[in-house]
């Protein structure tokens, strides 16, 4: 009977397009095999097998048989059997999900070694030290990653062996030392795992495979998936690959290479190499590596072949490639390749370089970058003058590898737990370690920057920091990091400890004691003045990509702006109008007393007097904004705060009145205000007297605002301007509310036209921010000329919680438990709130086909949300001025289409 599902693929059976099934490592190993590159033979267990295991708790019925078939074929090809006593076949077991994921199970090398086969390996290699070094590595990796033994137990035993030898280097341990260490490691396994290290090679392999499956749901893996928004149901593949050895002698080694600099995008030879080393030695930062360029002197033949392979891979993948390789006695072997992670600046530079090389087109260049990367490029950088001053004052204390660019200033912490705790308390921290490992992931996420004293551009810290867009300086060897004493010692007797402030420059690799001032980035300066400095490759790349994205996008991008200055800046940043002008911000400060008097007014005359005082102030506000956005649409939202925001605190006011009465003082104004506050007091002001309800119950308020808007527009027309006014009525729940306010606005418009003699054209629409408004959008569209989705409040009313209250109360717990992958206020809840947006858009346009649709919540600047709004067919998104460039880029990407996975 034929098998229903194929769970195992030989490397030669796959391709790079099979990442869903074979994971990233497996698909790329298959692709390199098909390209006839030197890949050690092996096979991949699919993600289907992982999902089946996680669902049932045991491996699929056919999996063991399939693995045996492929293992037998591998043994036949290699001419030896797994763990064969006289000449063992050894394999590595590596996890490999569709996306590169720190937190998955680390590689286990040298599977197949046991007390007998280690002697066969020694005999065949002619190197007893190598054989026992490989065996101790297997026990150490297997014990840590498969049996769950704390790696410190092995590290302590290794350190003790080196102390006994009087050395700091692993390489100084001879065969006898390593033979004894193997026995020590085996004792550690018995003590801490309650079982002996398995001697059966197949049991070793099967247990490692199972551990890979289970690592999909480790805390670190879940944390990273949540951070990077990777689906939880993908599962991981498992790669079983015949071993090649970089730890045979000094004519062997292992390395990591990039086809371009992942930090800057510059073309050249980038990477690290370590002689007489195996596997994770390079990225773990255990020994300091040499630059990849030094390999040319060490082994010219292997270096030349590696350069040829790197060129082949970059041209084939049409992108920066990240490569792992081993040299075994002069023979080059390729262990992995993938499209490499890079910094934001490198992403833009490389995309344009590849266009100029004819490898991709501009559409693809736009797909290759993201709004999140553009936002990183807009972060401030250190002021060059301040850096020079800090250097002259001896505050420059060290220089390391510029692993991931940016400017980061914060207080020093030495462990992840402290980093997370202090970050939650609102403190900005820099995580300082000798080197990082996967256990540091949550601290790296919490920190503003990472500083290590060991490792290079391919170390764990560098790779993970680049992927997360975190500033990172690696390999600052002048610094001696003592995590137990929680202090760092530097040159010239400099010392700093936990809580001290340091500044790290991920672009230059410099580390400063104290706070170094920051300035706008050149990308922000470019957006501010529109000038392209042709000598700045990054700015040129940003300009070219933004120009293409702007030409491709369908949706326009507006800004949320409440002042002429904000409006002017938004326009400089490329905004095509204002999607939200919040008028409540215009009633604060000195004007608040006018609003208080308006609320206290007992008669129509008093109310009219206060409105008359507010009118010219409002008119001038709107005139300035319309002037800054001349010729572009400006959506002005009528007053929409909870009324309590304009009233004194009830407790404070009560005390003041009581004290005055006790003293026999006359405080008639305070007493009247207290009576008004009691009358208008609400248990839940956000769902009380606000928005359209204010306009209905406070006569003249919305009419005054509408008059100020329309008079400002009339004045602009007289001055030669072209105002495009859109008046938005907030918090509408049914069409009757809207029609009541719209009728008043139309009447005001007639009066202003009559008084000014100016023909005014404007739109009256509403903000959709209540579920009922979304569900009755067809009725509301009969009267409204545009909809603007207020997704902040729509999220609150759909979920039934107040953002300000719940973010402090329980959001962190929800995120930690995976109930939320990301805050619904940060990225749109597509399934819930997004469905209401889609329904409202469809219903609204069913009654009014030309209905203009936009979004004015801050989701308008979130990359994932922008793509959803494109799919729904909105006409524009609106966000804060600083996020306008991000929204422009993502709107273009959403039209062109994001890259294939």
Coordinates of C-alpha atoms in Angstrom, one line a residue, residues 193-604:
X193 CA 19.5 13.5 33.1
X194 CA 19.1 10.4 35.2
X195 CA 20.3 8.2 32.4
X196 CA 23.5 7.3 30.6
X197 CA 24.5 9.0 27.4
X198 CA 23.0 6.8 24.7
X199 CA 25.5 4.5 22.9
X200 CA 23.1 3.4 20.2
X201 CA 23.7 5.7 17.1
X202 CA 20.2 5.4 15.8
X203 CA 18.7 6.2 19.3
X204 CA 20.9 9.3 19.3
X205 CA 19.6 10.4 16.0
X206 CA 15.9 9.7 16.8
X207 CA 16.1 11.5 20.1
X208 CA 17.7 14.5 18.4
X209 CA 14.9 14.6 15.7
X210 CA 12.3 14.5 18.4
X211 CA 14.0 17.3 20.3
X212 CA 14.0 19.4 17.1
X213 CA 10.2 18.9 16.8
X214 CA 9.7 19.9 20.5
X215 CA 11.9 22.9 20.2
X216 CA 9.2 24.5 18.0
X217 CA 7.3 25.4 21.1
X218 CA 10.1 26.4 23.4
X219 CA 9.7 29.7 25.2
X220 CA 12.5 31.3 23.1
X221 CA 10.9 30.2 19.8
X222 CA 7.5 31.3 20.8
X223 CA 8.9 34.7 21.9
X224 CA 10.7 35.2 18.6
X225 CA 7.7 34.2 16.5
X226 CA 5.6 36.7 18.4
X227 CA 8.2 39.4 18.0
X228 CA 8.5 38.7 14.2
X229 CA 4.8 37.8 13.6
X230 CA 5.7 34.4 12.3
X231 CA 2.6 32.0 12.2
X232 CA 2.7 29.4 15.1
X233 CA 1.4 26.5 12.9
X234 CA 4.3 26.2 10.4
X235 CA 6.4 23.7 12.3
X236 CA 10.1 23.0 11.6
X237 CA 11.9 20.6 9.3
X238 CA 14.9 18.5 10.4
X239 CA 18.1 18.3 8.4
X240 CA 20.3 15.2 8.7
X241 CA 23.6 15.8 7.0
X242 CA 26.7 13.6 6.8
X243 CA 29.5 15.2 8.8
X244 CA 32.5 17.0 7.5
X245 CA 35.1 18.1 10.0
X246 CA 36.7 21.5 10.5
X247 CA 38.4 20.4 13.7
X248 CA 40.8 17.9 12.2
X249 CA 43.9 20.2 12.4
X250 CA 45.1 23.6 11.4
X251 CA 44.5 22.7 7.7
X252 CA 40.8 22.5 8.5
X253 CA 38.3 25.1 9.8
X254 CA 34.8 26.5 9.7
X255 CA 33.4 29.9 8.8
X256 CA 30.5 32.2 8.0
X257 CA 30.5 34.4 4.9
X258 CA 28.3 37.1 3.4
X259 CA 28.4 38.0 -0.3
X260 CA 28.1 41.7 0.8
X261 CA 28.5 43.5 4.1
X262 CA 25.2 42.9 6.0
X263 CA 25.8 46.1 8.0
X264 CA 26.4 48.6 5.2
X265 CA 25.6 46.8 2.0
X266 CA 29.1 47.4 0.6
X267 CA 30.4 44.8 -1.8
X268 CA 33.5 42.9 -0.7
X269 CA 34.7 39.9 1.3
X270 CA 32.8 39.8 4.6
X271 CA 32.8 37.0 7.2
X272 CA 34.7 35.2 9.8
X273 CA 36.9 32.1 9.8
X274 CA 38.2 29.9 12.6
X275 CA 40.9 27.3 12.1
X276 CA 40.7 23.9 13.7
X277 CA 37.1 24.5 14.7
X278 CA 33.7 23.0 14.4
X279 CA 30.1 24.1 13.9
X280 CA 29.0 26.7 16.4
X281 CA 32.5 27.8 17.4
X282 CA 32.4 30.8 15.0
X283 CA 29.0 32.3 15.9
X284 CA 29.3 31.4 19.6
X285 CA 32.3 33.8 20.0
X286 CA 34.2 31.2 22.1
X287 CA 37.4 32.0 20.3
X288 CA 38.1 35.2 18.3
X289 CA 37.9 34.6 14.6
X290 CA 40.0 36.0 11.8
X291 CA 38.4 38.1 9.0
X292 CA 37.4 36.0 6.0
X293 CA 39.9 37.8 3.8
X294 CA 42.7 36.1 5.9
X295 CA 41.6 32.7 4.5
X296 CA 43.3 33.7 1.2
X297 CA 46.7 33.5 3.0
X298 CA 45.8 30.4 5.1
X299 CA 44.4 28.3 2.2
X300 CA 44.4 30.0 -1.2
X301 CA 42.8 27.2 -3.1
X302 CA 39.8 26.9 -0.7
X303 CA 39.5 30.7 -0.6
X304 CA 39.3 30.9 -4.4
X305 CA 36.7 28.2 -4.6
X306 CA 34.7 29.9 -1.9
X307 CA 34.7 33.2 -3.8
X308 CA 33.4 31.4 -6.9
X309 CA 30.7 29.7 -4.9
X310 CA 29.6 33.0 -3.3
X311 CA 29.3 34.7 -6.7
X312 CA 27.3 31.7 -8.0
X313 CA 24.9 31.9 -5.1
X314 CA 24.4 35.7 -5.2
X315 CA 23.7 35.6 -8.9
X316 CA 21.4 32.6 -8.5
X317 CA 19.4 34.0 -5.5
X318 CA 19.7 37.6 -6.8
X319 CA 20.4 38.8 -3.3
X320 CA 22.8 39.0 -0.4
X321 CA 23.6 35.4 0.7
X322 CA 24.6 34.3 4.2
X323 CA 26.8 31.2 3.9
X324 CA 28.1 28.6 6.4
X325 CA 31.1 26.5 5.2
X326 CA 33.6 24.0 6.5
X327 CA 37.1 23.2 5.2
X328 CA 38.2 19.6 5.8
X329 CA 41.9 19.2 5.1
X330 CA 41.8 21.7 2.3
X331 CA 38.4 20.5 0.9
X332 CA 35.6 23.1 0.8
X333 CA 32.1 22.0 1.9
X334 CA 28.9 24.2 1.9
X335 CA 26.7 23.6 4.9
X336 CA 24.1 26.2 4.5
X337 CA 23.0 29.3 2.5
X338 CA 20.1 31.6 2.9
X339 CA 19.1 35.1 1.9
X340 CA 21.0 37.0 4.6
X341 CA 19.5 39.3 7.2
X342 CA 20.8 42.8 6.9
X343 CA 20.5 46.2 8.5
X344 CA 17.9 48.7 7.2
X345 CA 20.6 50.8 5.5
X346 CA 22.1 47.8 3.8
X347 CA 18.6 46.7 2.6
X348 CA 18.1 49.9 0.7
X349 CA 21.6 50.1 -0.6
X350 CA 21.7 46.5 -1.8
X351 CA 18.3 46.7 -3.4
X352 CA 19.4 49.6 -5.6
X353 CA 22.8 48.0 -6.3
X354 CA 21.1 44.8 -7.6
X355 CA 19.0 47.0 -9.9
X356 CA 22.1 48.7 -11.3
X357 CA 23.6 45.2 -11.8
X358 CA 20.6 44.1 -13.8
X359 CA 19.7 41.3 -11.3
X360 CA 16.4 42.8 -10.3
X361 CA 14.0 45.5 -11.4
X362 CA 12.7 48.5 -9.4
X363 CA 9.4 46.7 -8.5
X364 CA 11.5 44.0 -6.9
X365 CA 13.7 46.6 -5.2
X366 CA 10.6 48.1 -3.5
X367 CA 9.5 44.6 -2.4
X368 CA 13.0 44.0 -0.9
X369 CA 12.6 46.8 1.7
X370 CA 10.0 47.5 4.3
X371 CA 8.4 50.4 6.1
X372 CA 9.9 49.1 9.4
X373 CA 13.4 49.4 7.9
X374 CA 12.6 52.9 6.6
X375 CA 11.5 53.9 10.1
X376 CA 14.8 52.6 11.5
X377 CA 16.7 54.9 9.1
X378 CA 14.7 57.8 10.4
X379 CA 15.9 57.3 14.0
X380 CA 18.4 59.9 15.3
X381 CA 22.2 59.3 15.1
X382 CA 25.0 60.7 17.3
X383 CA 25.9 64.3 16.7
X384 CA 29.4 64.2 15.0
X385 CA 30.5 67.3 17.0
X386 CA 29.4 65.7 20.3
X387 CA 31.2 62.5 19.4
X388 CA 34.4 64.4 18.7
X389 CA 34.0 66.2 22.0
X390 CA 33.4 62.9 23.8
X391 CA 36.5 61.5 22.2
X392 CA 38.6 64.4 23.3
X393 CA 37.3 64.1 26.9
X394 CA 38.3 60.4 26.9
X395 CA 34.8 59.3 27.1
X396 CA 35.4 57.1 24.1
X397 CA 36.3 53.9 26.0
X398 CA 36.4 51.2 23.3
X399 CA 35.8 50.3 19.7
X400 CA 34.3 47.1 18.5
X401 CA 32.6 45.7 15.4
X402 CA 29.9 47.9 13.8
X403 CA 27.5 45.0 13.8
X404 CA 24.2 46.7 13.5
X405 CA 23.9 50.5 13.0
X406 CA 22.1 53.2 15.0
X407 CA 22.6 55.3 18.1
X408 CA 21.7 53.8 21.4
X409 CA 21.9 55.4 24.8
X410 CA 20.9 53.6 28.0
X411 CA 21.8 52.3 31.4
X412 CA 23.9 49.1 31.6
X413 CA 22.4 45.8 32.4
X414 CA 24.2 42.4 32.4
X415 CA 21.4 39.9 32.1
X416 CA 18.1 39.4 30.2
X417 CA 15.9 39.3 33.3
X418 CA 17.1 42.7 34.5
X419 CA 16.8 44.1 31.0
X420 CA 13.1 43.0 30.7
X421 CA 12.2 44.2 34.2
X422 CA 13.8 47.7 33.7
X423 CA 12.4 48.1 30.2
X424 CA 8.9 47.4 31.6
X425 CA 9.5 50.1 34.1
X426 CA 10.2 52.5 31.3
X427 CA 14.0 52.6 31.5
X428 CA 16.1 52.5 28.4
X429 CA 18.8 49.8 28.8
X430 CA 21.9 48.5 27.0
X431 CA 22.5 44.8 27.4
X432 CA 26.2 44.1 28.0
X433 CA 27.5 40.5 27.7
X434 CA 30.7 38.7 26.9
X435 CA 28.8 37.1 24.1
X436 CA 25.1 36.4 23.7
X437 CA 23.3 33.1 23.2
X438 CA 19.7 32.1 22.5
X439 CA 18.8 32.4 26.2
X440 CA 19.4 36.2 25.9
X441 CA 16.7 36.7 23.3
X442 CA 14.1 38.3 25.5
X443 CA 16.7 40.7 27.0
X444 CA 17.8 41.6 23.5
X445 CA 14.2 42.4 22.5
X446 CA 13.8 44.6 25.6
X447 CA 17.1 46.5 25.2
X448 CA 17.7 49.6 23.1
X449 CA 21.2 48.2 22.1
X450 CA 23.5 45.3 22.6
X451 CA 27.3 45.4 23.5
X452 CA 29.5 42.4 23.6
X453 CA 33.2 42.0 24.2
X454 CA 33.5 38.9 22.0
X455 CA 32.4 37.9 18.5
X456 CA 32.3 39.5 15.1
X457 CA 29.7 40.4 12.5
X458 CA 28.5 36.8 12.3
X459 CA 28.2 36.2 16.0
X460 CA 24.8 35.4 17.6
X461 CA 24.5 39.0 18.9
X462 CA 25.2 40.6 15.5
X463 CA 22.9 38.3 13.5
X464 CA 19.9 38.5 15.9
X465 CA 20.4 42.3 16.4
X466 CA 20.4 43.0 12.7
X467 CA 17.3 40.9 12.3
X468 CA 15.5 42.9 14.9
X469 CA 16.8 46.3 13.9
X470 CA 18.7 46.8 17.2
X471 CA 21.8 48.8 17.5
X472 CA 24.7 46.4 18.3
X473 CA 28.5 46.7 18.8
X474 CA 30.3 43.3 19.0
X475 CA 33.8 42.2 19.8
X476 CA 34.9 45.2 21.9
X477 CA 37.9 43.3 23.1
X478 CA 39.3 46.2 25.2
X479 CA 36.4 45.7 27.6
X480 CA 36.5 43.0 30.2
X481 CA 32.9 42.1 31.1
X482 CA 32.4 40.5 34.5
X483 CA 28.7 39.5 34.6
X484 CA 28.9 38.1 38.1
X485 CA 30.4 41.2 39.6
X486 CA 28.2 43.3 37.3
X487 CA 31.0 45.5 36.1
X488 CA 33.1 46.3 33.0
X489 CA 36.7 47.2 33.1
X490 CA 38.2 49.1 30.1
X491 CA 41.4 50.8 29.1
X492 CA 43.1 53.5 31.2
X493 CA 41.4 52.1 34.4
X494 CA 37.9 52.9 33.2
X495 CA 35.2 51.1 35.1
X496 CA 31.4 51.1 34.8
X497 CA 28.7 48.9 36.3
X498 CA 25.0 48.2 36.3
X499 CA 22.9 51.4 36.0
X500 CA 25.7 53.5 34.6
X501 CA 24.8 55.2 31.3
X502 CA 26.7 54.4 28.1
X503 CA 26.3 55.3 24.5
X504 CA 27.0 52.8 21.6
X505 CA 27.3 53.6 17.9
X506 CA 26.4 50.6 15.8
X507 CA 27.6 52.4 12.7
X508 CA 31.2 53.1 13.9
X509 CA 31.5 50.5 16.6
X510 CA 32.4 53.1 19.2
X511 CA 31.4 52.9 22.9
X512 CA 31.2 56.0 25.0
X513 CA 30.8 56.5 28.7
X514 CA 27.8 58.7 29.5
X515 CA 25.2 60.2 27.2
X516 CA 26.1 61.4 23.7
X517 CA 23.6 63.8 22.1
X518 CA 21.8 62.8 19.0
X519 CA 20.7 64.6 15.8
X520 CA 18.4 63.9 12.9
X521 CA 19.4 61.2 10.5
X522 CA 20.4 62.1 6.9
X523 CA 17.2 60.3 5.8
X524 CA 15.0 62.6 7.9
X525 CA 17.0 65.6 6.6
X526 CA 16.3 64.4 3.0
X527 CA 12.5 64.2 3.8
X528 CA 12.6 67.6 5.4
X529 CA 14.2 69.5 2.5
X530 CA 13.9 67.2 -0.5
X531 CA 17.5 67.5 -1.3
X532 CA 19.4 64.4 -2.5
X533 CA 23.1 64.4 -1.5
X534 CA 24.5 62.4 -4.4
X535 CA 27.6 61.5 -2.3
X536 CA 25.4 59.7 0.2
X537 CA 24.6 56.3 -1.2
X538 CA 21.9 55.6 1.4
X539 CA 20.0 58.8 0.7
X540 CA 20.2 58.2 -3.1
X541 CA 18.9 54.6 -2.6
X542 CA 16.0 55.9 -0.4
X543 CA 15.1 58.5 -2.9
X544 CA 15.0 56.1 -5.8
X545 CA 12.9 53.5 -4.0
X546 CA 10.5 56.1 -2.6
X547 CA 10.1 57.6 -6.0
X548 CA 9.2 54.2 -7.5
X549 CA 6.8 53.4 -4.6
X550 CA 5.1 56.7 -5.0
X551 CA 4.6 56.1 -8.7
X552 CA 3.2 52.6 -8.1
X553 CA 0.8 53.1 -5.2
X554 CA -2.9 53.4 -5.6
X555 CA -3.8 54.8 -2.1
X556 CA -2.8 58.3 -1.2
X557 CA -1.2 59.1 2.1
X558 CA -2.4 61.9 4.4
X559 CA -1.3 63.0 7.8
X560 CA -2.9 63.5 11.2
X561 CA -2.0 67.1 12.0
X562 CA -3.6 69.7 14.3
X563 CA -1.4 72.7 13.9
X564 CA 0.0 74.6 10.9
X565 CA 3.6 73.5 11.8
X566 CA 2.6 69.9 11.9
X567 CA 0.7 70.3 8.6
X568 CA 3.7 71.9 7.0
X569 CA 6.1 69.2 8.2
X570 CA 3.7 66.5 7.0
X571 CA 3.6 68.1 3.6
X572 CA 7.4 68.1 3.4
X573 CA 7.4 64.4 4.3
X574 CA 5.1 63.8 1.3
X575 CA 1.6 63.9 2.8
X576 CA -1.1 64.5 0.2
X577 CA -3.5 66.1 2.6
X578 CA -4.7 65.9 6.2
X579 CA -6.8 62.9 7.1
X580 CA -7.5 64.0 10.7
X581 CA -7.3 67.5 12.2
X582 CA -8.4 67.1 15.9
X583 CA -10.1 70.3 17.0
X584 CA -10.3 69.3 20.7
X585 CA -6.5 70.0 20.8
X586 CA -7.3 73.6 19.9
X587 CA -9.4 74.1 23.1
X588 CA -6.8 73.5 25.7
X589 CA -4.5 75.9 27.4
X590 CA -5.8 79.5 27.8
X591 CA -8.9 78.6 25.8
X592 CA -10.1 76.0 28.4
X593 CA -11.7 78.7 30.5
X594 CA -13.9 79.7 27.5
X595 CA -15.1 76.1 27.2
X596 CA -15.8 76.0 31.0
X597 CA -17.9 79.1 30.6
X598 CA -19.7 77.6 27.7
X599 CA -20.6 74.5 29.8
X600 CA -21.7 76.7 32.7
X601 CA -23.9 79.0 30.5
X602 CA -27.4 79.1 31.8
X603 CA -28.9 81.1 28.9
X604 CA -28.7 81.2 25.2

